PDB file of C-alpha atoms in Angstrom:
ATOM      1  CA  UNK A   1      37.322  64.610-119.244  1.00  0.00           C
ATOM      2  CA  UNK A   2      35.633  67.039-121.704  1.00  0.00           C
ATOM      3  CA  UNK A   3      32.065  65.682-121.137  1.00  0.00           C
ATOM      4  CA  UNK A   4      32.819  65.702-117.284  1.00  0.00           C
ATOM      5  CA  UNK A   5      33.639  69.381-117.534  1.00  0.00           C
ATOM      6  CA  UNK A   6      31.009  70.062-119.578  1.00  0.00           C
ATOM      7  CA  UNK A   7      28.541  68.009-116.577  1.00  0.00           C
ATOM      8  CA  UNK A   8      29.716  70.115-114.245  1.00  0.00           C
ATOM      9  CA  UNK A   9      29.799  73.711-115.553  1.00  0.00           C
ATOM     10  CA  UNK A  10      26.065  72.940-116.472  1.00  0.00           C
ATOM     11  CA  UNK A  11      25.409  72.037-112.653  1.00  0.00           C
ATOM     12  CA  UNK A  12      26.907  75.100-111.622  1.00  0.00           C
ATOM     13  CA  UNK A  13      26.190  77.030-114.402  1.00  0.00           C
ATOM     14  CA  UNK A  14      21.849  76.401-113.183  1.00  0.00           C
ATOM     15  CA  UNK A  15      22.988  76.799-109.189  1.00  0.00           C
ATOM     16  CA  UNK A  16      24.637  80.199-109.697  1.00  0.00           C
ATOM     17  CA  UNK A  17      21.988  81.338-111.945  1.00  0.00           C
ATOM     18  CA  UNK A  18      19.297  80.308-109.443  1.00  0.00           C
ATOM     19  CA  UNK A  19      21.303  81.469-106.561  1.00  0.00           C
ATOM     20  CA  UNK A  20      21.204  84.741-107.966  1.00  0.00           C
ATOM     21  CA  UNK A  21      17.928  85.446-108.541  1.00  0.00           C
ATOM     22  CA  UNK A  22      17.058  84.201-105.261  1.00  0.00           C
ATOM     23  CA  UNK A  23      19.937  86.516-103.551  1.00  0.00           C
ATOM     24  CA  UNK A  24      17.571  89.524-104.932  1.00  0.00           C
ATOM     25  CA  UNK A  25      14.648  88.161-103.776  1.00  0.00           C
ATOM     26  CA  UNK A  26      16.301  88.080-100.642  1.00  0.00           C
ATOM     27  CA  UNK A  27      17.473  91.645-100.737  1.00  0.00           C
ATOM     28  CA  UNK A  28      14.289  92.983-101.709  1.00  0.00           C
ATOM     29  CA  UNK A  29      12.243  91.291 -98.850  1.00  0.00           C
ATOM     30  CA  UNK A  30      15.495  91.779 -96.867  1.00  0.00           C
ATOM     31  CA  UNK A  31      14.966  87.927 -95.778  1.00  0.00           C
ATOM     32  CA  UNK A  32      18.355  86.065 -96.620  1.00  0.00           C
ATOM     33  CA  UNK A  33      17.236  83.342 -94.929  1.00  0.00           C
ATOM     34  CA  UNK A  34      15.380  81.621 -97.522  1.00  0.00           C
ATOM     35  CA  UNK A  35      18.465  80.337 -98.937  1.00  0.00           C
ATOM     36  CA  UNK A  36      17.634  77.640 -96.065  1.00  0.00           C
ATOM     37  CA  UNK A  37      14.574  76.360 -98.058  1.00  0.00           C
ATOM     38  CA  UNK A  38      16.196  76.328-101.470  1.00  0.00           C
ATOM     39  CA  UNK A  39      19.073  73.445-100.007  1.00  0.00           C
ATOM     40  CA  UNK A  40      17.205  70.832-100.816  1.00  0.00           C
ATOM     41  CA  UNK A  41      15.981  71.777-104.484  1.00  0.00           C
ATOM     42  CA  UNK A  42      18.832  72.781-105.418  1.00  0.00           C
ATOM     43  CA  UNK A  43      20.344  69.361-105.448  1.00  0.00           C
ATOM     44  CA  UNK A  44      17.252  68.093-107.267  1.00  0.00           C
ATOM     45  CA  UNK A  45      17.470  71.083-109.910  1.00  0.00           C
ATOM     46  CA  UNK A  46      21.735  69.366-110.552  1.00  0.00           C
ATOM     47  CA  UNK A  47      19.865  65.880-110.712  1.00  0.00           C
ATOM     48  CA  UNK A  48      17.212  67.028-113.042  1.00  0.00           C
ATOM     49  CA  UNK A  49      19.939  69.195-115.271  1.00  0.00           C
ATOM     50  CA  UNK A  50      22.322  66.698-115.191  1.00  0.00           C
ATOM     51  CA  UNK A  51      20.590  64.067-115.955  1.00  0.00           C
ATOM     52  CA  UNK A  52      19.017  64.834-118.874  1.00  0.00           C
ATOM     53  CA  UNK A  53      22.122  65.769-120.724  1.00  0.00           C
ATOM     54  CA  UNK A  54      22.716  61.930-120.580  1.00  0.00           C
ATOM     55  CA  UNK A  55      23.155  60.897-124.214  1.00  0.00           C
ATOM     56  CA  UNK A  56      21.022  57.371-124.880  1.00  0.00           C
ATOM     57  CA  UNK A  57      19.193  55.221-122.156  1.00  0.00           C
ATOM     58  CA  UNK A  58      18.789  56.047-118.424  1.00  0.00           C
ATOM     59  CA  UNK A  59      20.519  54.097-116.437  1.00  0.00           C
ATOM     60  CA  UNK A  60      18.798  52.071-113.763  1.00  0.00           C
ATOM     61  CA  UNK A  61      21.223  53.523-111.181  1.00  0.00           C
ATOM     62  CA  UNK A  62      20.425  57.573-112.762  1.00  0.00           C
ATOM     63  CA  UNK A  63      16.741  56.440-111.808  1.00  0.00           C
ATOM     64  CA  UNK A  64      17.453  55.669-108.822  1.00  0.00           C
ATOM     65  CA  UNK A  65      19.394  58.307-107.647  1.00  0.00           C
ATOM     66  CA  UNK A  66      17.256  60.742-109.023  1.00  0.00           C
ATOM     67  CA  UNK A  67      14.013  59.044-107.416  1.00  0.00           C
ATOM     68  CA  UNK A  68      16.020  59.394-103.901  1.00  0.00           C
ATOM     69  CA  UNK A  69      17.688  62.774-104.457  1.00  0.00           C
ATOM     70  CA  UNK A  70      14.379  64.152-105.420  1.00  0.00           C
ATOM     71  CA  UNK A  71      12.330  62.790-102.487  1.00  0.00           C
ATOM     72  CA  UNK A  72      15.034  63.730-100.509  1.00  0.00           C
ATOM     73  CA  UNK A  73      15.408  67.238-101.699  1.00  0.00           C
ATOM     74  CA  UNK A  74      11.686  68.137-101.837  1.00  0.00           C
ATOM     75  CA  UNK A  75      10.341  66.788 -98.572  1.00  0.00           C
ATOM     76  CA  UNK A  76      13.034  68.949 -96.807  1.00  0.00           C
ATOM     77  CA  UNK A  77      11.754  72.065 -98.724  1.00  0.00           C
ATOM     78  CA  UNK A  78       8.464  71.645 -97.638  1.00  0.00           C
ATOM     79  CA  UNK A  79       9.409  70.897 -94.052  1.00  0.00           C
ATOM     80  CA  UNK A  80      11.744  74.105 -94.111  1.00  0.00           C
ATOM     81  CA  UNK A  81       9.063  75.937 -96.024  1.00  0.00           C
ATOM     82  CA  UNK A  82       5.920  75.183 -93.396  1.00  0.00           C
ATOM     83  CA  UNK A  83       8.471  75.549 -90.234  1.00  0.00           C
ATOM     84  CA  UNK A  84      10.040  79.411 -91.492  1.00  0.00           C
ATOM     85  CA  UNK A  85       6.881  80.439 -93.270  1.00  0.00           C
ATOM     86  CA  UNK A  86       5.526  83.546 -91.570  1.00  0.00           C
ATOM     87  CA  UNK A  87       8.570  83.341 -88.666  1.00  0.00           C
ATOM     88  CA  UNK A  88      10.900  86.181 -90.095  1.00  0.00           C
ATOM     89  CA  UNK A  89      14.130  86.132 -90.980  1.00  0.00           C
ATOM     90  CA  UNK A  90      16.310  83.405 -88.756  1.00  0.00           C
ATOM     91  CA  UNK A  91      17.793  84.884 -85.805  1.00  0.00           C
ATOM     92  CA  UNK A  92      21.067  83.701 -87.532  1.00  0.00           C
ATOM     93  CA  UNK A  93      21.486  85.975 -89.894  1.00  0.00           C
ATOM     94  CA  UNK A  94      19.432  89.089 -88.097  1.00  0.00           C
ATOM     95  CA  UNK A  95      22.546  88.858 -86.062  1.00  0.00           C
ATOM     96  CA  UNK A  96      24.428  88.671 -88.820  1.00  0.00           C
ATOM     97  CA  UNK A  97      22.472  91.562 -90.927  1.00  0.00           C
ATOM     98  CA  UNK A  98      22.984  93.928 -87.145  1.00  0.00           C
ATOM     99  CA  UNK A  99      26.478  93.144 -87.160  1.00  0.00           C
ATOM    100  CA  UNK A 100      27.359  93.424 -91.035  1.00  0.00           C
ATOM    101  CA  UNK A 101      26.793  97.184 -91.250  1.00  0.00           C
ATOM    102  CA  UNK A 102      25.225  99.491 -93.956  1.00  0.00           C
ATOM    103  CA  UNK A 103      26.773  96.966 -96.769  1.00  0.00           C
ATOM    104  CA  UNK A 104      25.457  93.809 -95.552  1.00  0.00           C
ATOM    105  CA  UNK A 105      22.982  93.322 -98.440  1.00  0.00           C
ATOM    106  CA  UNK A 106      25.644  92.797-100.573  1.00  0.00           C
ATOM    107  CA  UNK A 107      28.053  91.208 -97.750  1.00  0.00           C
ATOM    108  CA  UNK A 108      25.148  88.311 -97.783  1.00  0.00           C
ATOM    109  CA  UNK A 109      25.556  87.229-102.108  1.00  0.00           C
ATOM    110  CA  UNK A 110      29.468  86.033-101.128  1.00  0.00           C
ATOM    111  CA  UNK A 111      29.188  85.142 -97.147  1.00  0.00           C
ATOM    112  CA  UNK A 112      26.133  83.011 -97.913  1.00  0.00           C
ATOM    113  CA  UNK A 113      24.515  82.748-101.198  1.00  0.00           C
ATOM    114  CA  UNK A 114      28.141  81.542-102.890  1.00  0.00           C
ATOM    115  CA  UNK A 115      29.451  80.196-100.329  1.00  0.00           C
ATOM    116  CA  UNK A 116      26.307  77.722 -99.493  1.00  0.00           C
ATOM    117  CA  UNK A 117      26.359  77.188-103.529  1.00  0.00           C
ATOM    118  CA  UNK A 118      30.344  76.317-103.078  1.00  0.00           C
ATOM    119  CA  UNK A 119      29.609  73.455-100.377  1.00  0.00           C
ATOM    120  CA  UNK A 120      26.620  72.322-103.014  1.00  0.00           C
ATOM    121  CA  UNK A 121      28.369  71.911-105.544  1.00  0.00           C
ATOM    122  CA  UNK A 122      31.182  69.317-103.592  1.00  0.00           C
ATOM    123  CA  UNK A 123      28.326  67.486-102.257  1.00  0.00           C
ATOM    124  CA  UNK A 124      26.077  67.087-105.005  1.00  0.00           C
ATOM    125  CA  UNK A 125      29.385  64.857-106.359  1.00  0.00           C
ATOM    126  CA  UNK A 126      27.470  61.616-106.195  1.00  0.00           C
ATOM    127  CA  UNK A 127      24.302  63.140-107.868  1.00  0.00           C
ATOM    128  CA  UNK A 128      26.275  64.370-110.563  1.00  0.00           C
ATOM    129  CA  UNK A 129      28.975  61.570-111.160  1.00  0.00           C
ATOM    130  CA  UNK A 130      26.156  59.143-111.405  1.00  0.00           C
ATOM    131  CA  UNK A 131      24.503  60.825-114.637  1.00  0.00           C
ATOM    132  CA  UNK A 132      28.034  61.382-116.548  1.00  0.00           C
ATOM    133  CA  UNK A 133      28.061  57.780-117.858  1.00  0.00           C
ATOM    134  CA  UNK A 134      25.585  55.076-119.175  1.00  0.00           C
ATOM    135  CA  UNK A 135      28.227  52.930-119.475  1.00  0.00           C
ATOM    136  CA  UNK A 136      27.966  51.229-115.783  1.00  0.00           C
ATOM    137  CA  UNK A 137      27.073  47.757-114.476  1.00  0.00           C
ATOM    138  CA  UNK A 138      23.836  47.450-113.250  1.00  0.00           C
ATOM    139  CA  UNK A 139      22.089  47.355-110.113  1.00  0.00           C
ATOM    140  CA  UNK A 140      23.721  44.753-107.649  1.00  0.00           C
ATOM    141  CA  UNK A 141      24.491  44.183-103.884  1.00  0.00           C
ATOM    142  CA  UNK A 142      25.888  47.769-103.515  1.00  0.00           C
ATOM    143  CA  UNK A 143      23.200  49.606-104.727  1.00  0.00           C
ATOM    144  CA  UNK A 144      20.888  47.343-102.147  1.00  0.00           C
ATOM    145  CA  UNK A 145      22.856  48.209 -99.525  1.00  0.00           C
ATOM    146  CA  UNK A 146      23.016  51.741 -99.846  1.00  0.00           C
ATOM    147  CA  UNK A 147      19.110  51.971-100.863  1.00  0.00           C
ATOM    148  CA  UNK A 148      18.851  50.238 -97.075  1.00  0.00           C
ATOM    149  CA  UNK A 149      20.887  53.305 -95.462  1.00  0.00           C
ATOM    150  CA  UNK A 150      19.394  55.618 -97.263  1.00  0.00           C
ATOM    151  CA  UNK A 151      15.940  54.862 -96.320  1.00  0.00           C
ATOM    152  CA  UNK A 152      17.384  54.457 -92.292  1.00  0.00           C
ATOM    153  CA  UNK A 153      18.848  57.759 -92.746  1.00  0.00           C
ATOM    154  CA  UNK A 154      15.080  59.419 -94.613  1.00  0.00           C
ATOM    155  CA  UNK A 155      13.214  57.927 -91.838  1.00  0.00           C
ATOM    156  CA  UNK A 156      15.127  58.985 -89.395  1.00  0.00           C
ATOM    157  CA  UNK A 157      15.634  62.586 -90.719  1.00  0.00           C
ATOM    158  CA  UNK A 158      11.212  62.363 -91.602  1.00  0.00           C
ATOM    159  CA  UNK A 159      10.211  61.062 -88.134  1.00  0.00           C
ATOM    160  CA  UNK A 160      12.689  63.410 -86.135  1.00  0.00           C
ATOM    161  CA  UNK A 161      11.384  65.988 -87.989  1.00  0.00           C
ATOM    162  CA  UNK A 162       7.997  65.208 -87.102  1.00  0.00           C
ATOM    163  CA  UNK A 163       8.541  64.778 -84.000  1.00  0.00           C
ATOM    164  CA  UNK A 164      10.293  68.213 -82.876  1.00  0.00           C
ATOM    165  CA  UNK A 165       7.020  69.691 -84.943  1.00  0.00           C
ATOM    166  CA  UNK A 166       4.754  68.289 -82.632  1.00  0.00           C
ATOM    167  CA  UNK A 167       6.642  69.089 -79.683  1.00  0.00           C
ATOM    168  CA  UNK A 168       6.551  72.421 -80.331  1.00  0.00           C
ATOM    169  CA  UNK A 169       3.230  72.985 -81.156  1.00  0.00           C
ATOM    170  CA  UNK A 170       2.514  71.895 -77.639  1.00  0.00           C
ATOM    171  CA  UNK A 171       2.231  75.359 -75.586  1.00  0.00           C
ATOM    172  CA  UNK A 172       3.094  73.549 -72.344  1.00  0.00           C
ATOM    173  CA  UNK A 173       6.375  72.616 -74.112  1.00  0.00           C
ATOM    174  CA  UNK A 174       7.585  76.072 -74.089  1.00  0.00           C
ATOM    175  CA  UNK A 175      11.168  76.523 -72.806  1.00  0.00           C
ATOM    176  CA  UNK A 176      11.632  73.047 -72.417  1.00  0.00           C
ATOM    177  CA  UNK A 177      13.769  70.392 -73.228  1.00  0.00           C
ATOM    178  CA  UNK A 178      12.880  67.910 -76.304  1.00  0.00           C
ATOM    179  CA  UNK A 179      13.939  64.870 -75.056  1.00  0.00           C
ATOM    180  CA  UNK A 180      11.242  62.005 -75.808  1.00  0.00           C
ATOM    181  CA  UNK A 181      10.966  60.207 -79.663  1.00  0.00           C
ATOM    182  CA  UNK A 182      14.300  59.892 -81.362  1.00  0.00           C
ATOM    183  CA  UNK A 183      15.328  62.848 -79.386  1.00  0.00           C
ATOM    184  CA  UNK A 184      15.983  60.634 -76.373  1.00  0.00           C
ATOM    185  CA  UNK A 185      19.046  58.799 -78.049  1.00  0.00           C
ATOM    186  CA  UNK A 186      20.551  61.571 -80.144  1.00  0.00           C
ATOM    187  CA  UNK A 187      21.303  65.716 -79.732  1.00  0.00           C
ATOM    188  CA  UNK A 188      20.702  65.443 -83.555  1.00  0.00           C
ATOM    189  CA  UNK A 189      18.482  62.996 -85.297  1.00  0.00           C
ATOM    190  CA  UNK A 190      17.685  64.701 -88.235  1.00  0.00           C
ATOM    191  CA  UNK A 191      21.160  65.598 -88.439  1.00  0.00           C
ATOM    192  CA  UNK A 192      22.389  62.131 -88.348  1.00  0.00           C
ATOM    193  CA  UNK A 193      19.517  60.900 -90.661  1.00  0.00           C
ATOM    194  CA  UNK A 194      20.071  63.361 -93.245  1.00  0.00           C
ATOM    195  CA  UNK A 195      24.066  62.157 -93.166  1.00  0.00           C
ATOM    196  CA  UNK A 196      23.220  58.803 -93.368  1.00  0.00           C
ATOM    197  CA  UNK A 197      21.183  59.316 -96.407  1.00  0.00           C
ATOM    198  CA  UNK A 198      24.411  60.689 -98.446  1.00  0.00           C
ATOM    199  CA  UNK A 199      26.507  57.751 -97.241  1.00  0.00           C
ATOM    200  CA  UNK A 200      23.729  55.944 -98.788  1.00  0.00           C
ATOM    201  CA  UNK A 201      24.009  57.789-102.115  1.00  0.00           C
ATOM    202  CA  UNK A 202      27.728  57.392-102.123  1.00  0.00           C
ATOM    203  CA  UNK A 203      27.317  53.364-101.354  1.00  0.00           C
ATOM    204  CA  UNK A 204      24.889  53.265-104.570  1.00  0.00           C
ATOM    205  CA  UNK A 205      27.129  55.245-106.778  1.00  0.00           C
ATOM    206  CA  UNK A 206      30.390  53.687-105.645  1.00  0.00           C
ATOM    207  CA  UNK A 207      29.479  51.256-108.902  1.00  0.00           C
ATOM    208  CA  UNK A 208      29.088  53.843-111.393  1.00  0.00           C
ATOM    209  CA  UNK A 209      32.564  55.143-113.406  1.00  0.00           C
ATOM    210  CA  UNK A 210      34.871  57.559-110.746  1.00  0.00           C
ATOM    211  CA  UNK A 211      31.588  56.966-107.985  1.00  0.00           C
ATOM    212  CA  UNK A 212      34.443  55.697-105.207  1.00  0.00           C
ATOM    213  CA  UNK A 213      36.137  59.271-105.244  1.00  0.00           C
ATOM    214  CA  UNK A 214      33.042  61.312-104.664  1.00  0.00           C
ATOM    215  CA  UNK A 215      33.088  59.792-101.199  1.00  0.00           C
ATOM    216  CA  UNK A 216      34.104  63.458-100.248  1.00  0.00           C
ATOM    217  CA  UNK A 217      30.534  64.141-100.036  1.00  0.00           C
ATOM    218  CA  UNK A 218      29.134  62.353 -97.605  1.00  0.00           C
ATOM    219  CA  UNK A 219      32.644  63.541 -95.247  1.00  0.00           C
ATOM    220  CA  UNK A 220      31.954  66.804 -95.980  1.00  0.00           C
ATOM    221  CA  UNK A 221      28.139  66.465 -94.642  1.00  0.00           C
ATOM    222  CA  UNK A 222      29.376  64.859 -91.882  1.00  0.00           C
ATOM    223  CA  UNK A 223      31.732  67.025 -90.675  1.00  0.00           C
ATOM    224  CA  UNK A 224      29.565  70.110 -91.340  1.00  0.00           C
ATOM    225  CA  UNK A 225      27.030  68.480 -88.893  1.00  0.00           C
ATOM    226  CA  UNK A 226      29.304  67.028 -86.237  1.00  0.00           C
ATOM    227  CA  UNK A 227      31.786  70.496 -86.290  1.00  0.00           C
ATOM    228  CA  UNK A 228      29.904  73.557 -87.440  1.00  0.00           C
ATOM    229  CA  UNK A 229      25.664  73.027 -87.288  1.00  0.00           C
ATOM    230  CA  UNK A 230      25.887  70.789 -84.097  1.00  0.00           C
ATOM    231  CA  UNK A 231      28.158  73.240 -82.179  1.00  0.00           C
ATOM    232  CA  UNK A 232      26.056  76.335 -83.007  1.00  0.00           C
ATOM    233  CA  UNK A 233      22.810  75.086 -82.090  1.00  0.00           C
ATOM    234  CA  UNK A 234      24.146  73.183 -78.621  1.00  0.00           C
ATOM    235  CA  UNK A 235      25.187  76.672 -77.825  1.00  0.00           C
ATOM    236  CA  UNK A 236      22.241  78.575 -78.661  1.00  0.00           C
ATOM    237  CA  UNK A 237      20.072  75.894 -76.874  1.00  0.00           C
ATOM    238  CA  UNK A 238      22.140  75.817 -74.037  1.00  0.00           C
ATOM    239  CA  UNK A 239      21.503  79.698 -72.976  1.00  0.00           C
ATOM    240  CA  UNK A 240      18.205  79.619 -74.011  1.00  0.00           C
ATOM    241  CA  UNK A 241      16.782  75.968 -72.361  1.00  0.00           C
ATOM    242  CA  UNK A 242      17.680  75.684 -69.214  1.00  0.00           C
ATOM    243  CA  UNK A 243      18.038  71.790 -68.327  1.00  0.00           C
ATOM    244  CA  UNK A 244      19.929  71.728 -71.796  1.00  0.00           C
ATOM    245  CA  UNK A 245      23.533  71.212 -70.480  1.00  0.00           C
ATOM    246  CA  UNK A 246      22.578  68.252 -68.650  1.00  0.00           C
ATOM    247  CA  UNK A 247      20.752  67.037 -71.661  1.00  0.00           C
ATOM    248  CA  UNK A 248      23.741  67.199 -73.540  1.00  0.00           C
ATOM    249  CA  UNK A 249      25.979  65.352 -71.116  1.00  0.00           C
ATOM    250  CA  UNK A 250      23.785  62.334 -71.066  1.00  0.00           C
ATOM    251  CA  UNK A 251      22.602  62.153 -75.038  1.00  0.00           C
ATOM    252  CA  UNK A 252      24.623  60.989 -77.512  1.00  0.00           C
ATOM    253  CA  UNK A 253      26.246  63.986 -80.188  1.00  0.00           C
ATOM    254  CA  UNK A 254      25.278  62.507 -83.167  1.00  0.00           C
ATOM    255  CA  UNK A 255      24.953  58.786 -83.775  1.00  0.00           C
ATOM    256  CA  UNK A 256      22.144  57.476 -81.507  1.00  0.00           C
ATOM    257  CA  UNK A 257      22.327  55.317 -78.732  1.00  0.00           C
ATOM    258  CA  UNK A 258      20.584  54.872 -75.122  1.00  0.00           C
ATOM    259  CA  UNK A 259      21.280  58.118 -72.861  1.00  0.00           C
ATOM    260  CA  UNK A 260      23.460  58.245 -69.984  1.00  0.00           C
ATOM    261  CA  UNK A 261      21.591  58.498 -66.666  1.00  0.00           C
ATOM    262  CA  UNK A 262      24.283  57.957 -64.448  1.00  0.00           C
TER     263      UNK A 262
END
């Protein structure tokens, strides 16, 4: 119990430190939007802290994990970083900044900054369970299995991705619907691919020491996609595409399957 405590302060110790400094950033350049960029790294920066307070060997399963959570965490930066760079502050929070009065510089450290570092640190479970103990079995049928979801969940998160890119740097796409690719069978691709990839951490770490109970991650993920992210951008998309409420009655939520053209 004392070395898990230990784990974790350290994890959140780094993620409030670096949440910080990027909150002032933010401030200064009165952008709070880049917390959107730092999401991804900020998992690998509790992979790379926790894992090398592991006393003795590296585990084949820490590898692993940190190989995935690092591809993972870095390709989404760099997606985020080339899609925001030079578009302003998200129209998210300039609502938010309009509506948050004289104060909302400071409104922004606790609304966002912490409260984006609070729903880290429950997800990052897996990533940091997995580095708390050597002493684990190594890799078997499990881990196999949840390599094979994770990679479905990456490529479907890369290519969905990739494929809304493209659509948009079409001119003649402008105002429209984007409903070809993996767009076709789900509201959300990316959504459900980047999901899919923390079931597939939790399946690998389910053999490590106390991995079964961090299954609260990949729930939490879940449900943040399917209840909060999905609902605000169907919204959003709705007023501003027009064709998008019929797009929505025919495509599947989340979890993709052939539309409905009847």
């Amino acid at each position: 119990m004392t070395h898990f405590i230990e784990v974790y302060a350290a994890a959140i110790g780094v993620i409030l430190f670096s949440l910080t400094m990027l909150w002032v950033v933010s401030v200064f350049i009165k952008d709070a939007s880049i917390i959107d960029i730092f999401w991804g790294p900020g998992f690998v920066i509790c992979n790379w802290v926790t894992l090398f307070m592991i006393v003795g060997d590296i585990a084949d399963r820490q590898w692993l994990v940190h190989a995935l959570i690092t591809l993972w965490g870095l390709r989404l930066a760099l997606h985020l970083f080339v899609r925001n760079c030079g578009s302003g502050e998200d129209a998210r929070y300039q609502r938010w900044r309009q509506q948050g009065g004289p104060n909302w510089w400071l409104k922004t450290y606790h609304r966002i900054y912490l409260f984006q570092g609070l729903i880290m640190m429950v997800v990052a479970a897996p990533v940091i369970v997995v580095n708390m103990s050597t002493e684990q079995p190594g890799l078997g049928w499990l881990d196999l299995i949840g390599l094979g979801v994770w990679l479905v969940g990456f490529s479907f998160e890369t290519l969905s991705d990739q494929q809304l890119v493209n659509f948009k740097r079409n001119p003649d796409n402008a105002g429209k619907v984007m409903n070809t690719g993996l767009w076709r069978y789900s509201l959300h691709p990316n959504y459900f691919g980047d999901a899919l990839q923390w079931w597939g951490l939790w399946i690998i770490v389910i053999s490590a020491p106390f991995g079964l109970f961090t299954v609260i991650s990949p729930i939490l993920m879940s449900a943040i996609f399917l209840y909060i992210s999905n609902g605000v951008l169907e919204r959003a998309l709705t007023r501003s595409r027009p064709g998008y409420a019929e797009h929505i009655r025919r495509t599947s939520n989340f979890i993709p399957k052939p539309p409905d053209n009847h």
